[in-house]
Amino acid sequence: MKEFKTIEFNIENKIGTITLNRPGIHNAFNEVMIGEIIDCFEEIETMNYDTIRVVILKGKGKSFCAGADLKWMKGVANYSYQENYLESYKLSMCFNAVYSCKFPTIAMVHGAAIGGANGLLAACDFVLAHKNTVFSLSEVKIGIVPACISPYVMKRVGEYKSKELMLTGMRFNGKEAQKAGLANWSFGEKKLKEKLEDLISKLKSSGPIAVSTCKQLLYDVENVWSHEQAMENTAKMIAELRQSDEGQEGMSSFLEKRKPNWTLDN
């Protein structure tokens, strides 16, 4: 794994943790951080299930992420259309790298999640937010729109809630984010840690290949397949998994009333 300037990455007990590491500016992202997040997720994709099972995304210091770095935005404002397009497309690639990760992803959100930060968290499979986190999709306040984050936010909260959040740029807290569907859960610090441990335990107790395949299934059903393709491809998928080593072990352990072998070293 390469060394990073704006993020940290470590693996412990098969849990990979990506930490946004610009605490002095509330982990605001620039072109370097965007590229490093992409690089990190690309490296994670090459890892096997004996190395990593879950990926956590969080921020160091007082905030999860304050959105775009103001110095970076000042420079981008002077870019040509083509330069702006290429920079923005890289941001879209960053969100998609999170969204399409083969391992379950969990965003741990605290302090503030402003603007593009909501793309990072919405692209994760699960979002755990401190109840006092300040959220805002504030792009319209400065004359732009939450374009690159919109596919991921809208998947989470739907069209009409997206209108409320995006058109007003309103601020809201963790509990309101949970109610909107942007966060799965929102608690105080102690209960948030307990929920994280419980969630990780549930994910690690499931077949690792099955979890990864289920993620791909959800991606394809939502984004790729027609109805007819879904009928055919899902039938093929379950037939293949029933015959796989993991599928055979899972069904045998269930019938024999024992734990499957992938839980023995967790």
Coordinates of N, CA and C in Angstrom, one line a residue, residues 7-234:
I7 N -4.9 11.2 3.5 CA -5.7 10.1 4.2 C -4.7 9.1 4.9
E8 N -5.3 8.4 5.8 CA -4.6 7.3 6.4 C -5.3 6.0 6.2
F9 N -4.6 4.9 6.0 CA -5.3 3.6 5.9 C -4.6 2.5 6.7
N10 N -5.4 1.8 7.5 CA -4.8 0.7 8.2 C -5.8 -0.5 8.3
I11 N -5.3 -1.7 8.5 CA -6.1 -2.9 8.7 C -5.9 -3.5 10.0
E12 N -6.9 -3.8 10.8 CA -6.8 -4.4 12.0 C -8.0 -5.4 12.2
N13 N -7.7 -6.6 12.5 CA -8.8 -7.6 12.7 C -9.7 -7.7 11.5
K14 N -9.1 -7.6 10.3 CA -9.8 -7.6 9.0 C -10.7 -6.4 8.8
I15 N -10.5 -5.4 9.5 CA -11.3 -4.1 9.3 C -10.4 -3.1 8.8
G16 N -10.6 -2.7 7.5 CA -9.8 -1.6 6.9 C -10.4 -0.3 7.3
T17 N -9.6 0.7 7.7 CA -10.1 2.0 8.1 C -9.4 3.1 7.3
I18 N -10.2 3.8 6.5 CA -9.7 5.0 5.8 C -10.1 6.2 6.6
T19 N -9.1 7.0 7.0 CA -9.3 8.2 7.8 C -8.9 9.4 7.0
L20 N -9.9 10.3 6.7 CA -9.6 11.6 6.1 C -8.7 12.4 7.0
N21 N -7.5 12.8 6.5 CA -6.5 13.3 7.5 C -6.1 14.8 7.1
R22 N -7.0 15.7 7.1 CA -6.7 17.1 7.0 C -7.5 17.8 8.1
P23 N -7.3 17.4 9.4 CA -8.1 17.9 10.5 C -8.1 19.4 10.7
G24 N -7.0 20.1 10.3 CA -6.9 21.5 10.4 C -7.9 22.3 9.7
I25 N -8.4 21.7 8.6 CA -9.4 22.3 7.7 C -10.6 21.4 7.7
H26 N -10.9 20.7 8.8 CA -12.1 19.8 8.9 C -12.2 18.8 7.7
N27 N -11.0 18.3 7.3 CA -10.9 17.3 6.3 C -11.6 17.7 4.9
A28 N -11.5 19.0 4.6 CA -12.0 19.4 3.3 C -11.2 18.7 2.2
F29 N -11.8 18.3 1.2 CA -11.1 17.6 0.1 C -10.6 18.5 -1.0
N30 N -9.5 18.1 -1.6 CA -9.0 18.7 -2.8 C -8.6 17.7 -3.8
E31 N -8.0 18.0 -4.9 CA -7.7 17.0 -5.9 C -6.7 15.9 -5.4
V32 N -5.9 16.2 -4.5 CA -5.0 15.2 -3.9 C -5.8 14.2 -3.1
M33 N -6.6 14.6 -2.2 CA -7.4 13.7 -1.5 C -8.4 12.9 -2.3
I34 N -9.0 13.5 -3.3 CA -9.8 12.7 -4.2 C -9.1 11.6 -4.9
G35 N -7.9 11.9 -5.4 CA -7.1 10.9 -6.1 C -6.6 9.8 -5.1
E36 N -6.3 10.2 -3.9 CA -5.8 9.2 -2.9 C -6.9 8.3 -2.5
I37 N -8.2 8.8 -2.3 CA -9.3 7.9 -2.0 C -9.5 6.9 -3.1
I38 N -9.4 7.4 -4.4 CA -9.6 6.4 -5.5 C -8.5 5.4 -5.5
D39 N -7.2 5.8 -5.3 CA -6.1 4.9 -5.2 C -6.3 3.9 -4.1
C40 N -6.7 4.3 -2.9 CA -6.9 3.5 -1.8 C -8.0 2.4 -2.1
F41 N -9.1 2.8 -2.6 CA -10.1 1.8 -2.9 C -9.7 0.9 -4.0
E42 N -9.0 1.3 -5.0 CA -8.5 0.4 -6.0 C -7.5 -0.6 -5.4
E43 N -6.7 -0.2 -4.4 CA -5.8 -1.2 -3.8 C -6.7 -2.2 -2.9
I44 N -7.7 -1.7 -2.3 CA -8.6 -2.5 -1.5 C -9.2 -3.6 -2.4
E45 N -9.6 -3.2 -3.6 CA -10.2 -4.2 -4.5 C -9.3 -5.4 -4.8
T46 N -8.0 -5.2 -4.7 CA -7.1 -6.3 -5.0 C -6.9 -7.3 -3.8
M47 N -7.4 -6.9 -2.6 CA -7.2 -7.7 -1.4 C -8.2 -8.8 -1.3
N48 N -7.8 -9.9 -0.6 CA -8.7 -11.0 -0.4 C -9.4 -11.0 0.9
Y49 N -10.3 -12.0 1.1 CA -11.2 -12.0 2.3 C -10.4 -12.4 3.5
D50 N -9.2 -13.0 3.4 CA -8.4 -13.3 4.5 C -7.7 -12.1 5.1
T51 N -7.7 -11.0 4.3 CA -7.0 -9.8 4.7 C -8.0 -8.8 5.2
I52 N -9.2 -8.6 4.6 CA -10.1 -7.6 4.9 C -11.5 -8.0 4.6
R53 N -12.4 -7.6 5.5 CA -13.9 -8.0 5.4 C -14.8 -6.8 5.3
V54 N -14.4 -5.7 6.0 CA -15.2 -4.5 6.1 C -14.3 -3.2 6.0
V55 N -14.8 -2.2 5.4 CA -14.1 -0.9 5.2 C -14.9 0.2 5.9
I56 N -14.2 0.9 6.8 CA -14.8 2.1 7.5 C -14.2 3.3 7.0
L57 N -15.0 4.3 6.7 CA -14.6 5.6 6.3 C -14.9 6.7 7.3
K58 N -13.9 7.4 7.8 CA -14.2 8.4 8.9 C -13.2 9.6 8.7
G59 N -13.4 10.6 9.5 CA -12.6 11.8 9.5 C -11.8 12.0 10.8
K60 N -10.6 12.5 10.7 CA -9.8 12.8 11.9 C -10.2 14.2 12.4
G61 N -10.1 14.3 13.7 CA -10.4 15.7 14.3 C -11.8 15.9 14.6
K62 N -12.2 17.2 14.4 CA -13.5 17.7 14.9 C -14.7 17.3 13.9
S63 N -14.3 17.0 12.6 CA -15.4 16.8 11.6 C -15.1 15.6 10.7
F64 N -16.2 15.1 10.2 CA -16.0 14.0 9.1 C -15.4 14.7 7.9
C65 N -16.1 15.7 7.3 CA -15.6 16.4 6.1 C -16.4 17.6 5.9
A66 N -15.7 18.7 5.7 CA -16.4 20.0 5.4 C -16.6 20.3 4.0
G67 N -16.5 19.3 3.1 CA -16.8 19.5 1.7 C -15.5 19.9 1.0
A68 N -15.6 20.7 0.0 CA -14.5 21.1 -0.9 C -13.6 22.1 -0.2
D69 N -12.3 21.9 -0.3 CA -11.3 22.9 0.2 C -11.5 24.2 -0.6
L70 N -11.6 25.3 0.2 CA -11.8 26.6 -0.4 C -10.7 27.1 -1.3
K71 N -9.4 26.8 -0.9 CA -8.3 27.1 -1.7 C -8.4 26.4 -3.1
W72 N -8.7 25.1 -3.0 CA -8.9 24.3 -4.2 C -10.0 24.9 -5.1
M73 N -11.1 25.3 -4.5 CA -12.3 25.8 -5.2 C -11.9 27.1 -5.9
K74 N -11.1 27.9 -5.2 CA -10.6 29.2 -5.8 C -9.9 29.0 -7.0
G75 N -9.0 28.0 -7.1 CA -8.3 27.6 -8.3 C -9.1 27.1 -9.4
V76 N -10.1 26.2 -9.0 CA -11.0 25.6 -9.9 C -11.8 26.6 -10.6
A77 N -12.2 27.7 -9.9 CA -13.0 28.8 -10.5 C -12.4 29.4 -11.7
N78 N -11.0 29.3 -11.8 CA -10.3 29.9 -13.0 C -10.0 28.9 -14.1
Y79 N -10.5 27.6 -13.9 CA -10.2 26.6 -14.9 C -11.1 26.8 -16.1
S80 N -10.6 26.3 -17.2 CA -11.5 26.3 -18.4 C -12.6 25.2 -18.2
Y81 N -13.6 25.2 -19.2 CA -14.6 24.3 -19.1 C -14.1 22.8 -19.1
Q82 N -13.1 22.5 -20.0 CA -12.6 21.2 -20.1 C -11.9 20.8 -18.8
E83 N -11.1 21.7 -18.2 CA -10.4 21.4 -17.0 C -11.4 21.2 -15.9
N84 N -12.4 22.0 -15.8 CA -13.5 21.8 -14.8 C -14.2 20.4 -15.0
Y85 N -14.4 20.1 -16.2 CA -15.1 18.8 -16.5 C -14.2 17.6 -16.0
L86 N -13.0 17.6 -16.3 CA -12.1 16.6 -15.9 C -11.9 16.5 -14.4
E87 N -11.8 17.6 -13.8 CA -11.7 17.6 -12.3 C -13.0 17.1 -11.7
S88 N -14.1 17.5 -12.2 CA -15.4 17.0 -11.7 C -15.6 15.6 -11.9
Y89 N -15.2 15.1 -13.1 CA -15.4 13.7 -13.4 C -14.5 12.8 -12.5
K90 N -13.4 13.3 -12.0 CA -12.6 12.6 -11.1 C -13.3 12.5 -9.7
L91 N -14.0 13.5 -9.4 CA -14.8 13.5 -8.1 C -15.9 12.4 -8.3
S92 N -16.5 12.3 -9.4 CA -17.5 11.3 -9.7 C -16.9 9.9 -9.6
M93 N -15.7 9.7 -10.1 CA -15.0 8.5 -10.0 C -14.7 8.1 -8.5
C94 N -14.4 9.1 -7.7 CA -14.1 8.9 -6.3 C -15.4 8.3 -5.6
F95 N -16.5 9.0 -5.8 CA -17.8 8.5 -5.2 C -18.1 7.1 -5.7
N96 N -17.9 6.8 -7.0 CA -18.2 5.5 -7.5 C -17.2 4.4 -7.0
A97 N -16.0 4.8 -6.7 CA -15.0 3.8 -6.1 C -15.5 3.4 -4.8
V98 N -16.1 4.3 -4.0 CA -16.7 4.0 -2.7 C -17.9 3.1 -2.9
Y99 N -18.8 3.5 -3.8 CA -20.1 2.9 -4.0 C -19.9 1.4 -4.5
S100 N -18.9 1.2 -5.3 CA -18.8 -0.1 -6.0 C -17.8 -1.0 -5.3
C101 N -17.3 -0.6 -4.1 CA -16.3 -1.4 -3.4 C -16.9 -2.8 -3.1
K102 N -16.1 -3.9 -3.3 CA -16.6 -5.2 -3.1 C -16.9 -5.6 -1.7
F103 N -16.2 -4.9 -0.7 CA -16.4 -5.1 0.7 C -17.5 -4.2 1.2
P104 N -18.2 -4.6 2.3 CA -19.2 -3.6 2.9 C -18.4 -2.4 3.4
T105 N -19.1 -1.2 3.2 CA -18.5 0.0 3.6 C -19.4 0.7 4.6
I106 N -18.7 1.3 5.6 CA -19.4 2.0 6.7 C -18.8 3.4 6.9
A107 N -19.7 4.4 6.8 CA -19.2 5.8 7.1 C -19.5 6.1 8.5
M108 N -18.5 6.6 9.2 CA -18.7 7.1 10.6 C -18.6 8.6 10.6
V109 N -19.7 9.2 10.8 CA -19.9 10.7 10.5 C -20.0 11.4 11.8
H110 N -19.2 12.5 12.0 CA -19.4 13.3 13.2 C -19.0 14.8 12.8
G111 N -19.4 15.7 13.7 CA -19.0 17.1 13.6 C -19.7 17.8 12.5
A112 N -19.3 17.6 11.2 CA -19.9 18.2 10.1 C -19.7 17.4 8.8
A113 N -20.8 17.4 8.0 CA -20.8 16.8 6.7 C -21.4 17.8 5.7
I114 N -20.6 18.5 5.1 CA -21.1 19.6 4.3 C -20.8 19.4 2.8
G115 N -21.7 19.7 1.9 CA -21.6 19.6 0.5 C -21.1 18.3 0.0
G116 N -20.0 18.2 -0.7 CA -19.5 16.9 -1.3 C -19.3 15.8 -0.3
A117 N -19.1 16.2 1.0 CA -19.0 15.1 2.0 C -20.1 14.2 2.0
N118 N -21.3 14.7 1.7 CA -22.5 13.8 1.6 C -22.4 12.8 0.5
G119 N -21.6 13.1 -0.5 CA -21.4 12.1 -1.6 C -20.6 10.9 -1.1
L120 N -19.6 11.3 -0.3 CA -18.7 10.2 0.3 C -19.5 9.3 1.2
L121 N -20.3 9.9 2.1 CA -21.1 9.1 3.0 C -22.2 8.3 2.4
A122 N -22.9 9.0 1.4 CA -24.1 8.4 0.8 C -23.6 7.2 -0.1
A123 N -22.4 7.2 -0.6 CA -21.9 6.1 -1.4 C -21.6 4.9 -0.6
C124 N -21.5 5.0 0.7 CA -21.2 3.9 1.6 C -22.5 3.1 1.8
D125 N -22.3 1.8 2.2 CA -23.4 0.9 2.4 C -24.2 1.2 3.6
F126 N -23.5 1.7 4.6 CA -24.1 2.0 5.9 C -23.5 3.4 6.4
V127 N -24.4 4.2 7.0 CA -23.9 5.4 7.6 C -24.3 5.5 9.1
L128 N -23.3 5.7 9.9 CA -23.6 5.8 11.4 C -23.2 7.3 11.7
A129 N -24.1 8.1 12.2 CA -23.9 9.5 12.4 C -24.1 9.9 13.9
H130 N -23.1 10.7 14.4 CA -23.4 11.2 15.7 C -24.6 12.1 15.7
K131 N -25.4 12.1 16.7 CA -26.7 12.8 16.7 C -26.5 14.3 16.5
N132 N -25.3 14.9 16.9 CA -25.1 16.3 16.8 C -24.4 16.7 15.5
T133 N -24.1 15.8 14.6 CA -23.5 16.2 13.3 C -24.3 17.2 12.6
V134 N -23.6 18.2 12.0 CA -24.3 19.2 11.2 C -24.2 18.8 9.7
F135 N -25.3 18.5 9.1 CA -25.3 18.2 7.6 C -25.8 19.3 6.8
S136 N -25.3 19.5 5.6 CA -25.9 20.5 4.7 C -25.4 20.2 3.3
L137 N -26.4 20.1 2.4 CA -26.1 20.0 0.9 C -26.2 21.5 0.4
S138 N -25.2 22.2 0.6 CA -25.2 23.7 0.6 C -24.8 24.3 -0.7
E139 N -24.6 23.5 -1.8 CA -24.0 24.0 -3.0 C -24.8 25.2 -3.6
V140 N -26.1 25.1 -3.5 CA -26.9 26.2 -4.1 C -26.7 27.6 -3.5
K141 N -26.2 27.5 -2.3 CA -25.9 28.8 -1.5 C -24.8 29.6 -2.2
I142 N -23.9 28.8 -2.9 CA -22.8 29.5 -3.6 C -22.9 29.5 -5.1
G143 N -24.2 29.2 -5.6 CA -24.5 29.3 -7.0 C -24.1 28.1 -7.8
I144 N -23.9 27.0 -7.2 CA -23.6 25.8 -8.0 C -24.6 24.7 -7.5
V145 N -24.5 23.5 -8.0 CA -25.4 22.4 -7.6 C -24.7 21.2 -7.1
P146 N -25.3 20.4 -6.3 CA -24.7 19.1 -5.8 C -24.8 18.0 -6.8
A147 N -24.1 18.3 -8.0 CA -24.3 17.4 -9.1 C -23.7 16.0 -9.0
C148 N -22.4 15.9 -8.7 CA -21.7 14.6 -8.6 C -22.2 13.8 -7.5
I149 N -22.7 14.4 -6.4 CA -23.2 13.6 -5.3 C -24.6 13.1 -5.5
S150 N -25.3 13.8 -6.4 CA -26.8 13.5 -6.5 C -27.2 12.1 -6.7
P151 N -26.5 11.3 -7.6 CA -26.9 9.9 -7.8 C -26.9 9.1 -6.5
Y152 N -26.0 9.4 -5.6 CA -25.8 8.6 -4.4 C -26.8 9.1 -3.3
V153 N -26.9 10.4 -3.2 CA -27.9 11.0 -2.2 C -29.3 10.6 -2.6
M154 N -29.6 10.7 -3.9 CA -31.0 10.3 -4.3 C -31.3 8.9 -4.1
K155 N -30.3 8.0 -4.3 CA -30.6 6.6 -4.0 C -31.0 6.4 -2.6
R156 N -30.4 7.2 -1.7 CA -30.6 7.0 -0.3 C -32.0 7.6 0.2
V157 N -32.2 8.9 -0.3 CA -33.4 9.6 0.3 C -34.6 9.8 -0.7
G158 N -34.4 9.5 -2.0 CA -35.5 9.6 -2.9 C -35.5 11.0 -3.5
E159 N -36.4 11.2 -4.5 CA -36.4 12.4 -5.3 C -36.9 13.6 -4.4
Y160 N -38.1 13.4 -3.7 CA -38.7 14.6 -3.1 C -37.9 15.0 -1.9
K161 N -37.3 14.1 -1.1 CA -36.5 14.5 0.0 C -35.2 15.2 -0.5
S162 N -34.7 14.7 -1.7 CA -33.6 15.4 -2.3 C -33.9 16.8 -2.6
K163 N -35.1 17.0 -3.1 CA -35.5 18.4 -3.5 C -35.5 19.3 -2.2
E164 N -36.0 18.8 -1.1 CA -36.0 19.6 0.1 C -34.6 19.9 0.6
L165 N -33.7 18.9 0.5 CA -32.3 19.1 1.0 C -31.5 19.9 0.1
M166 N -31.6 19.6 -1.2 CA -30.7 20.3 -2.2 C -31.2 21.7 -2.6
L167 N -32.4 21.9 -2.7 CA -32.9 23.2 -3.2 C -32.8 24.3 -2.1
T168 N -32.9 23.8 -0.9 CA -32.9 24.8 0.2 C -31.5 24.9 0.8
G169 N -30.6 23.9 0.7 CA -29.3 24.0 1.3 C -29.4 24.0 2.8
M170 N -30.5 23.5 3.3 CA -30.8 23.6 4.8 C -29.8 22.8 5.6
R171 N -29.6 23.2 6.8 CA -28.8 22.5 7.8 C -29.7 21.6 8.6
F172 N -29.2 20.4 8.9 CA -29.9 19.4 9.7 C -29.0 18.6 10.5
N173 N -29.5 17.9 11.6 CA -28.6 17.2 12.4 C -28.7 15.7 12.2
G174 N -27.9 14.9 13.0 CA -27.9 13.5 12.7 C -29.2 12.8 12.8
K175 N -30.0 13.1 13.8 CA -31.3 12.5 13.9 C -32.2 12.8 12.7
E176 N -32.1 14.0 12.2 CA -32.9 14.4 11.0 C -32.3 13.6 9.8
A177 N -31.0 13.4 9.7 CA -30.4 12.7 8.6 C -30.9 11.2 8.6
Q178 N -31.0 10.7 9.8 CA -31.6 9.3 9.9 C -33.0 9.3 9.5
K179 N -33.8 10.2 9.9 CA -35.2 10.3 9.5 C -35.4 10.4 8.0
A180 N -34.4 11.2 7.4 CA -34.5 11.4 5.9 C -34.0 10.1 5.2
G181 N -33.2 9.3 5.8 CA -32.7 8.1 5.2 C -31.2 8.3 4.7
L182 N -30.7 9.5 5.0 CA -29.3 9.7 4.6 C -28.3 9.0 5.5
A183 N -28.7 8.8 6.8 CA -28.0 8.0 7.7 C -28.9 6.8 8.1
N184 N -28.2 5.6 8.4 CA -29.0 4.5 8.8 C -29.3 4.6 10.3
W185 N -28.3 5.1 11.1 CA -28.5 5.2 12.5 C -27.8 6.5 13.0
S186 N -28.4 7.1 14.1 CA -27.8 8.3 14.7 C -27.9 8.2 16.2
F187 N -26.8 8.2 16.9 CA -26.8 8.1 18.4 C -25.8 9.0 18.9
G188 N -25.7 9.0 20.3 CA -24.6 9.6 21.0 C -23.3 8.7 20.8
E189 N -22.2 9.2 21.3 CA -20.9 8.5 21.0 C -20.9 7.1 21.5
K190 N -21.3 6.8 22.8 CA -21.2 5.5 23.3 C -22.1 4.5 22.6
K191 N -23.3 4.9 22.3 CA -24.2 4.0 21.6 C -23.8 3.8 20.1
L192 N -23.2 4.8 19.6 CA -22.7 4.7 18.2 C -21.6 3.7 18.1
K193 N -20.7 3.7 19.0 CA -19.6 2.6 19.0 C -20.2 1.3 19.2
E194 N -21.2 1.1 20.1 CA -21.8 -0.2 20.3 C -22.5 -0.6 19.0
K195 N -23.2 0.3 18.3 CA -23.8 -0.1 17.0 C -22.8 -0.5 16.0
L196 N -21.7 0.2 15.9 CA -20.6 -0.1 15.0 C -20.1 -1.5 15.2
E197 N -19.9 -1.9 16.5 CA -19.4 -3.2 16.8 C -20.4 -4.3 16.5
D198 N -21.7 -4.0 16.7 CA -22.7 -4.9 16.4 C -22.9 -5.1 14.9
L199 N -22.8 -4.0 14.1 CA -22.9 -4.1 12.7 C -21.7 -4.9 12.1
I200 N -20.5 -4.6 12.6 CA -19.3 -5.4 12.1 C -19.4 -6.9 12.4
S201 N -19.9 -7.2 13.6 CA -20.1 -8.6 14.0 C -21.1 -9.3 13.0
K202 N -22.2 -8.6 12.7 CA -23.2 -9.2 11.8 C -22.6 -9.4 10.4
L203 N -21.8 -8.5 9.9 CA -21.2 -8.6 8.6 C -20.2 -9.7 8.5
K204 N -19.4 -9.8 9.6 CA -18.3 -10.8 9.6 C -18.8 -12.2 9.9
S205 N -20.1 -12.3 10.4 CA -20.7 -13.6 10.6 C -21.3 -14.2 9.3
S206 N -21.3 -13.4 8.3 CA -21.9 -13.9 7.0 C -20.8 -14.4 6.1
G207 N -21.1 -15.2 5.1 CA -20.1 -15.6 4.1 C -19.5 -14.5 3.4
P208 N -18.2 -14.3 3.4 CA -17.6 -13.2 2.7 C -17.8 -13.1 1.3
I209 N -17.8 -14.2 0.6 CA -18.0 -14.2 -0.9 C -19.5 -13.9 -1.1
A210 N -20.4 -14.4 -0.3 CA -21.8 -14.2 -0.4 C -22.1 -12.7 -0.2
V211 N -21.5 -12.0 0.8 CA -21.7 -10.6 1.0 C -21.2 -9.8 -0.2
S212 N -20.0 -10.1 -0.7 CA -19.5 -9.4 -1.9 C -20.4 -9.6 -3.1
T213 N -20.8 -10.9 -3.3 CA -21.7 -11.2 -4.4 C -23.0 -10.5 -4.3
C214 N -23.5 -10.4 -3.1 CA -24.8 -9.7 -2.8 C -24.7 -8.2 -3.1
K215 N -23.5 -7.6 -2.8 CA -23.3 -6.2 -3.2 C -23.3 -6.0 -4.7
Q216 N -22.7 -6.9 -5.4 CA -22.6 -6.8 -6.9 C -24.0 -7.0 -7.4
L217 N -24.8 -8.0 -6.8 CA -26.2 -8.2 -7.2 C -27.0 -6.9 -7.1
L218 N -26.9 -6.3 -5.9 CA -27.7 -5.0 -5.7 C -27.3 -3.9 -6.7
Y219 N -26.0 -3.9 -7.0 CA -25.5 -2.9 -7.9 C -26.1 -3.1 -9.3
D220 N -26.0 -4.4 -9.8 CA -26.5 -4.7 -11.1 C -28.0 -4.6 -11.3
V221 N -28.7 -5.0 -10.3 CA -30.2 -4.9 -10.3 C -30.6 -3.4 -10.4
E222 N -29.9 -2.6 -9.6 CA -30.3 -1.2 -9.6 C -29.8 -0.4 -10.7
N223 N -28.6 -0.7 -11.3 CA -27.9 0.2 -12.2 C -27.7 -0.4 -13.6
V224 N -27.7 -1.7 -13.8 CA -27.3 -2.3 -15.0 C -28.3 -3.1 -15.8
W225 N -29.0 -4.1 -15.1 CA -29.8 -5.1 -15.8 C -31.2 -4.6 -16.1
S226 N -31.7 -5.0 -17.2 CA -33.2 -4.9 -17.5 C -33.9 -5.9 -16.6
H227 N -35.2 -5.9 -16.6 CA -36.0 -6.9 -15.9 C -35.7 -8.3 -16.3
E228 N -35.7 -8.5 -17.7 CA -35.5 -9.8 -18.2 C -34.1 -10.3 -17.9
Q229 N -33.1 -9.4 -17.9 CA -31.7 -9.8 -17.6 C -31.6 -10.2 -16.1
A230 N -32.4 -9.4 -15.3 CA -32.4 -9.7 -13.8 C -32.9 -11.1 -13.6
M231 N -34.0 -11.5 -14.2 CA -34.6 -12.8 -14.1 C -33.6 -13.9 -14.4
E232 N -32.9 -13.8 -15.5 CA -32.0 -14.8 -15.9 C -30.7 -14.8 -15.1
N233 N -30.1 -13.6 -14.8 CA -28.9 -13.5 -14.1 C -29.0 -13.9 -12.7
T234 N -30.1 -13.6 -12.0 CA -30.2 -13.9 -10.6 C -30.4 -15.4 -10.5

